[in-house]
Amino acid sequence: MSQASQPLPKPIRFLFGGLSGMAATLFVQPLDLVKNRMQLSGEGGKVKEHRTSFHAIAKIMRSEGFIGVYSGLSAGLLRQATYTTTRLGIYQMLFDKFTSADGTPPSFIKKAAIGITAGGIGAFVGTPAEISLIRMTADGRLPVNERRNYSSVFNALYRITKEEGLVTLWRGCGPTVFRAMVVNAAQLASYSQAKQFLLSFEERFRDNIFCHFCASMISGLVTTIVSMPVDIAKTRIQNMKHGEYSGVLDVYAKTIRSEGLFSLWKGFTPYYARLGPHTVLTFIFLEQMNLFYRKRFM
């Protein structure tokens, strides 16, 4: 077996999976913040705080400064350390398990099932960090006397547990897990098809980083359209203070009634702008870490 095809030790796969996601988050955290602010803008029939993503960025920079666009960074990093570590680690383990002895990879259906399983488990593990991220990125939009003022993700986890109970850390877990399963299924199918389509233009595309980037952006568009309604329900449930919603369907009913059907895709631009690059950066960092480890230790 060649060095490049040798599987990395399982602990290293989990470690590199988390580190690659955390590295990508350093670049896209401001887009996560804008997406969350956009999804909460106009909630409950209130006047919309942000007309567009660019208006949101300008307002955040003006009122909270440059550091403000990185609010909740510690929660974003912990989310990647939990969610992405688990998701990529389990995906690789299951992928290897279902790869035949002669090296034939799993079928497309099995790949999709593996992705859905890994995404669902990862989302459950990452929900406490997710709810901390939602609250920390949303805090700056509230009046000063209503802000939660978490100093870090660990302070958020401690205070949520103390003030609202341990179970609150998994509030919105259902839509979070469902979103992760939808995202993984949509990403896998659309990325595979987009890459296959692009490579059919042999004179323009090769199987390289540029092709991966283009396929990821196409995949991101499809995934964004499919998963945003689930994401906005998750965001609003996890951010609520006084039980404003009884569940996902209640979020949809109230949101559509007061803000219109297309409000389910509010924050589309930053969501899409985040999803594609984050996927590309995660896998670029992951491949480079894998390459470094193989060269140095294998």
mmCIF file of C-alpha atoms in Angstrom:
data_model
loop_
_atom_site.group_PDB
_atom_site.id
_atom_site.type_symbol
_atom_site.label_atom_id
_atom_site.label_comp_id
_atom_site.label_asym_id
_atom_site.label_seq_id
_atom_site.Cartn_x
_atom_site.Cartn_y
_atom_site.Cartn_z
ATOM 1 C CA MET A 1 0.000 0.000 0.000
ATOM 2 C CA SER A 2 1.421 3.426 -0.959
ATOM 3 C CA GLN A 3 2.059 6.069 1.683
ATOM 4 C CA ALA A 4 -0.655 8.341 0.215
ATOM 5 C CA SER A 5 -3.316 5.631 0.444
ATOM 6 C CA GLN A 6 -2.468 4.469 3.962
ATOM 7 C CA PRO A 7 -5.225 5.415 6.423
ATOM 8 C CA LEU A 8 -4.257 7.798 9.214
ATOM 9 C CA PRO A 9 -4.686 6.681 12.842
ATOM 10 C CA LYS A 10 -8.254 7.265 14.048
ATOM 11 C CA PRO A 11 -7.321 9.809 16.791
ATOM 12 C CA ILE A 12 -5.395 11.837 14.187
ATOM 13 C CA ARG A 13 -8.428 11.873 11.855
ATOM 14 C CA PHE A 14 -10.644 13.252 14.619
ATOM 15 C CA LEU A 15 -7.964 15.810 15.605
ATOM 16 C CA PHE A 16 -7.347 17.053 12.058
ATOM 17 C CA GLY A 17 -11.084 17.146 11.308
ATOM 18 C CA GLY A 18 -11.678 19.537 14.217
ATOM 19 C CA LEU A 19 -8.574 21.643 13.570
ATOM 20 C CA SER A 20 -9.434 22.103 9.881
ATOM 21 C CA GLY A 21 -12.954 23.286 10.747
ATOM 22 C CA MET A 22 -11.616 25.650 13.405
ATOM 23 C CA ALA A 23 -9.081 27.131 10.980
ATOM 24 C CA ALA A 24 -11.819 27.744 8.395
ATOM 25 C CA THR A 25 -14.028 29.395 11.040
ATOM 26 C CA LEU A 26 -11.374 32.064 11.663
ATOM 27 C CA PHE A 27 -12.089 33.291 8.127
ATOM 28 C CA VAL A 28 -15.888 32.976 7.960
ATOM 29 C CA GLN A 29 -17.027 33.855 11.518
ATOM 30 C CA PRO A 30 -18.197 37.376 10.482
ATOM 31 C CA LEU A 31 -20.524 35.796 7.896
ATOM 32 C CA ASP A 32 -21.979 33.516 10.562
ATOM 33 C CA LEU A 33 -22.702 36.542 12.733
ATOM 34 C CA VAL A 34 -24.385 38.429 9.885
ATOM 35 C CA LYS A 35 -26.445 35.373 8.942
ATOM 36 C CA ASN A 36 -27.721 34.980 12.510
ATOM 37 C CA ARG A 37 -28.517 38.697 12.816
ATOM 38 C CA MET A 38 -30.400 38.624 9.508
ATOM 39 C CA GLN A 39 -32.439 35.593 10.562
ATOM 40 C CA LEU A 40 -33.495 37.317 13.794
ATOM 41 C CA SER A 41 -34.182 40.687 12.169
ATOM 42 C CA GLY A 42 -37.915 41.463 12.113
ATOM 43 C CA GLU A 43 -38.729 38.615 14.510
ATOM 44 C CA GLY A 44 -42.168 38.828 16.116
ATOM 45 C CA GLY A 45 -43.391 41.462 13.674
ATOM 46 C CA LYS A 46 -40.841 44.053 14.836
ATOM 47 C CA VAL A 47 -39.310 46.541 12.418
ATOM 48 C CA LYS A 48 -36.503 44.881 10.445
ATOM 49 C CA GLU A 49 -33.115 45.948 11.776
ATOM 50 C CA HIS A 50 -31.230 45.016 8.615
ATOM 51 C CA ARG A 51 -32.465 45.486 5.043
ATOM 52 C CA THR A 52 -29.584 43.598 3.411
ATOM 53 C CA SER A 53 -26.417 41.775 4.438
ATOM 54 C CA PHE A 54 -24.297 44.802 3.524
ATOM 55 C CA HIS A 55 -26.538 47.035 5.630
ATOM 56 C CA ALA A 56 -26.104 44.580 8.520
ATOM 57 C CA ILE A 57 -22.302 44.596 8.217
ATOM 58 C CA ALA A 58 -22.182 48.405 8.053
ATOM 59 C CA LYS A 59 -24.455 48.766 11.093
ATOM 60 C CA ILE A 60 -22.497 46.209 13.136
ATOM 61 C CA MET A 61 -19.167 47.848 12.280
ATOM 62 C CA ARG A 62 -20.561 51.295 13.124
ATOM 63 C CA SER A 63 -22.124 50.341 16.461
ATOM 64 C CA GLU A 64 -19.830 47.534 17.671
ATOM 65 C CA GLY A 65 -16.555 48.160 15.840
ATOM 66 C CA PHE A 66 -14.421 45.715 13.871
ATOM 67 C CA ILE A 67 -14.167 43.365 16.857
ATOM 68 C CA GLY A 68 -17.956 43.190 16.829
ATOM 69 C CA VAL A 69 -18.008 41.096 13.649
ATOM 70 C CA TYR A 70 -16.067 38.427 15.541
ATOM 71 C CA SER A 71 -18.538 38.239 18.436
ATOM 72 C CA GLY A 72 -19.018 34.628 19.449
ATOM 73 C CA LEU A 73 -15.733 33.467 17.918
ATOM 74 C CA SER A 74 -14.942 31.248 20.915
ATOM 75 C CA ALA A 75 -18.329 29.538 20.479
ATOM 76 C CA GLY A 76 -17.719 29.139 16.746
ATOM 77 C CA LEU A 77 -14.376 27.476 17.442
ATOM 78 C CA LEU A 78 -15.853 25.165 20.074
ATOM 79 C CA ARG A 79 -18.652 24.259 17.680
ATOM 80 C CA GLN A 80 -16.076 23.154 15.117
ATOM 81 C CA ALA A 81 -14.051 21.348 17.801
ATOM 82 C CA THR A 82 -17.149 19.319 18.707
ATOM 83 C CA TYR A 83 -19.338 19.136 15.585
ATOM 84 C CA THR A 84 -16.708 18.943 12.841
ATOM 85 C CA THR A 85 -14.358 16.702 14.825
ATOM 86 C CA THR A 86 -17.180 14.214 15.389
ATOM 87 C CA ARG A 87 -18.687 14.519 11.906
ATOM 88 C CA LEU A 88 -15.485 14.081 9.905
ATOM 89 C CA GLY A 89 -14.054 11.481 12.274
ATOM 90 C CA ILE A 90 -17.168 9.286 12.156
ATOM 91 C CA TYR A 91 -17.524 9.792 8.408
ATOM 92 C CA GLN A 92 -13.990 8.539 7.780
ATOM 93 C CA MET A 93 -14.437 5.582 10.132
ATOM 94 C CA LEU A 94 -17.698 4.499 8.464
ATOM 95 C CA PHE A 95 -16.276 5.160 4.999
ATOM 96 C CA ASP A 96 -13.362 2.817 5.723
ATOM 97 C CA LYS A 97 -15.700 0.231 7.234
ATOM 98 C CA PHE A 98 -17.833 0.075 4.093
ATOM 99 C CA THR A 99 -14.885 0.159 1.672
ATOM 100 C CA SER A 100 -14.399 -3.303 0.199
ATOM 101 C CA ALA A 101 -11.209 -5.335 0.652
ATOM 102 C CA ASP A 102 -10.085 -4.534 -2.902
ATOM 103 C CA GLY A 103 -10.321 -0.812 -2.213
ATOM 104 C CA THR A 104 -13.662 -0.142 -3.933
ATOM 105 C CA PRO A 105 -15.325 2.802 -2.138
ATOM 106 C CA PRO A 106 -18.933 2.669 -0.881
ATOM 107 C CA SER A 107 -21.764 3.250 -3.352
ATOM 108 C CA PHE A 108 -23.368 6.681 -3.706
ATOM 109 C CA ILE A 109 -26.342 5.642 -1.561
ATOM 110 C CA LYS A 110 -24.024 4.340 1.167
ATOM 111 C CA LYS A 111 -21.979 7.549 1.035
ATOM 112 C CA ALA A 112 -25.158 9.574 1.498
ATOM 113 C CA ALA A 113 -26.241 7.375 4.421
ATOM 114 C CA ILE A 114 -22.783 7.673 6.001
ATOM 115 C CA GLY A 115 -22.881 11.467 5.603
ATOM 116 C CA ILE A 116 -26.362 11.736 7.132
ATOM 117 C CA THR A 117 -25.375 9.517 10.077
ATOM 118 C CA ALA A 118 -22.124 11.366 10.760
ATOM 119 C CA GLY A 119 -23.827 14.755 10.424
ATOM 120 C CA GLY A 120 -26.646 13.843 12.804
ATOM 121 C CA ILE A 121 -24.321 12.517 15.516
ATOM 122 C CA GLY A 122 -21.967 15.473 15.114
ATOM 123 C CA ALA A 123 -24.845 17.952 15.405
ATOM 124 C CA PHE A 124 -26.067 16.378 18.643
ATOM 125 C CA VAL A 125 -22.569 16.630 20.155
ATOM 126 C CA GLY A 126 -22.167 20.204 18.923
ATOM 127 C CA THR A 127 -25.574 21.602 19.979
ATOM 128 C CA PRO A 128 -24.368 23.198 23.282
ATOM 129 C CA ALA A 129 -21.703 25.143 21.378
ATOM 130 C CA GLU A 130 -24.278 25.948 18.671
ATOM 131 C CA ILE A 131 -26.749 27.509 21.111
ATOM 132 C CA SER A 132 -23.904 29.506 22.696
ATOM 133 C CA LEU A 133 -22.881 30.738 19.241
ATOM 134 C CA ILE A 134 -26.425 31.812 18.345
ATOM 135 C CA ARG A 135 -26.809 33.775 21.569
ATOM 136 C CA MET A 136 -23.374 35.382 21.490
ATOM 137 C CA THR A 137 -23.701 36.533 17.889
ATOM 138 C CA ALA A 138 -27.230 37.856 18.534
ATOM 139 C CA ASP A 139 -26.385 39.748 21.746
ATOM 140 C CA GLY A 140 -25.157 42.946 20.098
ATOM 141 C CA ARG A 141 -28.547 43.586 18.468
ATOM 142 C CA LEU A 142 -30.335 43.832 21.833
ATOM 143 C CA PRO A 143 -30.710 46.915 24.067
ATOM 144 C CA VAL A 144 -27.883 47.089 26.618
ATOM 145 C CA ASN A 145 -30.145 46.143 29.537
ATOM 146 C CA GLU A 146 -31.394 43.014 27.739
ATOM 147 C CA ARG A 147 -28.047 41.587 26.668
ATOM 148 C CA ARG A 148 -26.776 38.324 28.111
ATOM 149 C CA ASN A 149 -23.140 39.520 27.983
ATOM 150 C CA TYR A 150 -21.478 36.106 27.935
ATOM 151 C CA SER A 151 -17.729 36.689 28.229
ATOM 152 C CA SER A 152 -16.816 33.458 26.412
ATOM 153 C CA VAL A 153 -18.356 30.207 25.267
ATOM 154 C CA PHE A 154 -17.431 28.583 28.585
ATOM 155 C CA ASN A 155 -19.149 31.393 30.478
ATOM 156 C CA ALA A 156 -22.186 30.900 28.227
ATOM 157 C CA LEU A 157 -22.304 27.153 28.890
ATOM 158 C CA TYR A 158 -21.944 27.703 32.643
ATOM 159 C CA ARG A 159 -24.609 30.416 32.848
ATOM 160 C CA ILE A 160 -27.099 28.625 30.603
ATOM 161 C CA THR A 161 -26.772 25.527 32.787
ATOM 162 C CA LYS A 162 -27.051 27.528 36.023
ATOM 163 C CA GLU A 163 -29.837 29.920 34.971
ATOM 164 C CA GLU A 164 -31.929 27.761 32.646
ATOM 165 C CA GLY A 165 -30.965 24.171 33.395
ATOM 166 C CA LEU A 166 -28.712 21.615 31.721
ATOM 167 C CA VAL A 167 -31.383 20.521 29.227
ATOM 168 C CA THR A 168 -31.420 24.041 27.716
ATOM 169 C CA LEU A 169 -27.992 23.318 26.200
ATOM 170 C CA TRP A 170 -29.806 20.965 23.827
ATOM 171 C CA ARG A 171 -32.729 23.295 23.078
ATOM 172 C CA GLY A 172 -33.423 23.150 19.368
ATOM 173 C CA CYS A 173 -31.483 19.884 19.141
ATOM 174 C CA GLY A 174 -34.140 18.350 16.883
ATOM 175 C CA PRO A 175 -33.945 20.987 14.107
ATOM 176 C CA THR A 176 -30.155 21.208 14.601
ATOM 177 C CA VAL A 177 -29.718 17.474 13.977
ATOM 178 C CA PHE A 178 -32.246 17.509 11.120
ATOM 179 C CA ARG A 179 -30.483 20.491 9.530
ATOM 180 C CA ALA A 180 -27.131 18.686 9.759
ATOM 181 C CA MET A 181 -28.624 15.602 8.110
ATOM 182 C CA VAL A 182 -30.187 17.740 5.347
ATOM 183 C CA VAL A 183 -26.954 19.689 4.835
ATOM 184 C CA ASN A 184 -24.803 16.555 4.655
ATOM 185 C CA ALA A 185 -27.176 14.806 2.246
ATOM 186 C CA ALA A 186 -27.538 17.898 0.013
ATOM 187 C CA GLN A 187 -23.822 18.692 0.069
ATOM 188 C CA LEU A 188 -22.780 15.153 -0.796
ATOM 189 C CA ALA A 189 -25.214 14.729 -3.670
ATOM 190 C CA SER A 190 -24.829 18.197 -5.184
ATOM 191 C CA TYR A 191 -21.031 18.359 -4.747
ATOM 192 C CA SER A 192 -20.576 14.983 -6.418
ATOM 193 C CA GLN A 193 -22.817 15.936 -9.335
ATOM 194 C CA ALA A 194 -21.316 19.421 -9.712
ATOM 195 C CA LYS A 195 -17.768 18.051 -9.718
ATOM 196 C CA GLN A 196 -18.703 15.396 -12.284
ATOM 197 C CA PHE A 197 -20.349 18.067 -14.474
ATOM 198 C CA LEU A 198 -17.362 20.433 -14.294
ATOM 199 C CA LEU A 199 -14.849 17.671 -15.089
ATOM 200 C CA SER A 200 -16.812 16.903 -18.252
ATOM 201 C CA PHE A 201 -15.346 20.183 -19.588
ATOM 202 C CA GLU A 202 -11.858 18.694 -19.845
ATOM 203 C CA GLU A 203 -10.362 21.727 -21.575
ATOM 204 C CA ARG A 204 -11.269 23.990 -18.621
ATOM 205 C CA PHE A 205 -11.328 21.876 -15.474
ATOM 206 C CA ARG A 206 -8.976 19.412 -13.820
ATOM 207 C CA ASP A 207 -9.397 17.617 -10.486
ATOM 208 C CA ASN A 208 -7.677 20.377 -8.489
ATOM 209 C CA ILE A 209 -8.392 23.085 -5.920
ATOM 210 C CA PHE A 210 -10.060 25.381 -8.507
ATOM 211 C CA CYS A 211 -12.469 22.622 -9.527
ATOM 212 C CA HIS A 212 -13.154 21.785 -5.867
ATOM 213 C CA PHE A 213 -13.864 25.455 -5.156
ATOM 214 C CA CYS A 214 -16.335 25.801 -8.045
ATOM 215 C CA ALA A 215 -18.091 22.544 -7.162
ATOM 216 C CA SER A 216 -18.288 23.643 -3.513
ATOM 217 C CA MET A 217 -19.901 26.954 -4.452
ATOM 218 C CA ILE A 218 -22.514 25.184 -6.608
ATOM 219 C CA SER A 219 -23.085 22.689 -3.817
ATOM 220 C CA GLY A 220 -23.349 25.552 -1.340
ATOM 221 C CA LEU A 221 -26.100 27.198 -3.404
ATOM 222 C CA VAL A 222 -28.186 24.017 -3.509
ATOM 223 C CA THR A 223 -27.566 23.263 0.162
ATOM 224 C CA THR A 224 -28.452 26.820 1.195
ATOM 225 C CA ILE A 225 -31.802 26.732 -0.610
ATOM 226 C CA VAL A 226 -32.715 23.371 0.917
ATOM 227 C CA SER A 227 -31.493 23.908 4.484
ATOM 228 C CA MET A 228 -32.234 27.577 5.283
ATOM 229 C CA PRO A 229 -35.852 27.091 6.454
ATOM 230 C CA VAL A 230 -34.597 24.479 8.932
ATOM 231 C CA ASP A 231 -31.741 26.765 9.979
ATOM 232 C CA ILE A 232 -33.924 29.798 10.704
ATOM 233 C CA ALA A 233 -36.224 27.664 12.896
ATOM 234 C CA LYS A 234 -33.174 26.366 14.787
ATOM 235 C CA THR A 235 -31.758 29.886 15.218
ATOM 236 C CA ARG A 236 -34.965 31.380 16.603
ATOM 237 C CA ILE A 237 -35.690 28.488 18.972
ATOM 238 C CA GLN A 238 -32.159 28.562 20.389
ATOM 239 C CA ASN A 239 -32.196 32.349 20.830
ATOM 240 C CA MET A 240 -35.628 32.652 22.524
ATOM 241 C CA LYS A 241 -35.811 33.915 26.113
ATOM 242 C CA HIS A 242 -39.418 33.421 27.186
ATOM 243 C CA GLY A 243 -40.709 30.410 25.269
ATOM 244 C CA GLU A 244 -41.886 32.457 22.271
ATOM 245 C CA TYR A 245 -42.141 29.299 20.157
ATOM 246 C CA SER A 246 -43.520 25.866 21.016
ATOM 247 C CA GLY A 247 -41.640 24.118 18.230
ATOM 248 C CA VAL A 248 -40.475 24.220 14.611
ATOM 249 C CA LEU A 249 -43.961 24.377 13.094
ATOM 250 C CA ASP A 250 -44.862 27.255 15.429
ATOM 251 C CA VAL A 251 -41.775 29.142 14.222
ATOM 252 C CA TYR A 252 -42.856 28.668 10.614
ATOM 253 C CA ALA A 253 -46.464 29.676 11.284
ATOM 254 C CA LYS A 254 -45.553 32.862 13.182
ATOM 255 C CA THR A 255 -42.695 33.818 10.854
ATOM 256 C CA ILE A 256 -44.704 33.401 7.642
ATOM 257 C CA ARG A 257 -47.739 35.183 9.133
ATOM 258 C CA SER A 258 -45.782 38.232 10.325
ATOM 259 C CA GLU A 259 -42.866 38.394 7.865
ATOM 260 C CA GLY A 260 -43.924 36.501 4.746
ATOM 261 C CA LEU A 261 -42.936 33.182 3.162
ATOM 262 C CA PHE A 262 -39.590 34.354 1.798
ATOM 263 C CA SER A 263 -38.438 35.362 5.291
ATOM 264 C CA LEU A 264 -37.583 31.646 5.713
ATOM 265 C CA TRP A 265 -34.604 32.404 3.456
ATOM 266 C CA LYS A 266 -33.600 35.563 5.344
ATOM 267 C CA GLY A 267 -29.806 35.860 5.576
ATOM 268 C CA PHE A 268 -29.413 33.914 2.324
ATOM 269 C CA THR A 269 -26.376 35.856 1.077
ATOM 270 C CA PRO A 270 -24.124 35.489 4.163
ATOM 271 C CA TYR A 271 -25.293 31.884 4.648
ATOM 272 C CA TYR A 272 -24.335 31.013 1.084
ATOM 273 C CA ALA A 273 -21.143 33.081 1.198
ATOM 274 C CA ARG A 274 -20.135 31.224 4.370
ATOM 275 C CA LEU A 275 -21.074 27.668 3.405
ATOM 276 C CA GLY A 276 -19.059 27.359 0.180
ATOM 277 C CA PRO A 277 -15.763 28.898 1.373
ATOM 278 C CA HIS A 278 -16.000 27.154 4.762
ATOM 279 C CA THR A 279 -16.323 23.785 3.014
ATOM 280 C CA VAL A 280 -13.430 24.560 0.673
ATOM 281 C CA LEU A 281 -11.169 25.905 3.422
ATOM 282 C CA THR A 282 -11.985 23.014 5.757
ATOM 283 C CA PHE A 283 -10.962 20.418 3.193
ATOM 284 C CA ILE A 284 -7.914 22.356 1.995
ATOM 285 C CA PHE A 285 -6.646 22.594 5.592
ATOM 286 C CA LEU A 286 -7.551 18.937 6.184
ATOM 287 C CA GLU A 287 -5.676 17.737 3.099
ATOM 288 C CA GLN A 288 -2.609 19.788 4.025
ATOM 289 C CA MET A 289 -2.603 18.422 7.583
ATOM 290 C CA ASN A 290 -2.958 14.877 6.273
ATOM 291 C CA LEU A 291 -0.097 15.454 3.825
ATOM 292 C CA PHE A 292 2.128 16.915 6.552
ATOM 293 C CA TYR A 293 1.456 13.966 8.884
ATOM 294 C CA ARG A 294 2.164 11.389 6.164
ATOM 295 C CA LYS A 295 5.436 13.067 5.227
ATOM 296 C CA ARG A 296 6.652 13.447 8.805
ATOM 297 C CA PHE A 297 5.311 10.372 10.609
ATOM 298 C CA MET A 298 4.450 7.669 8.067
#
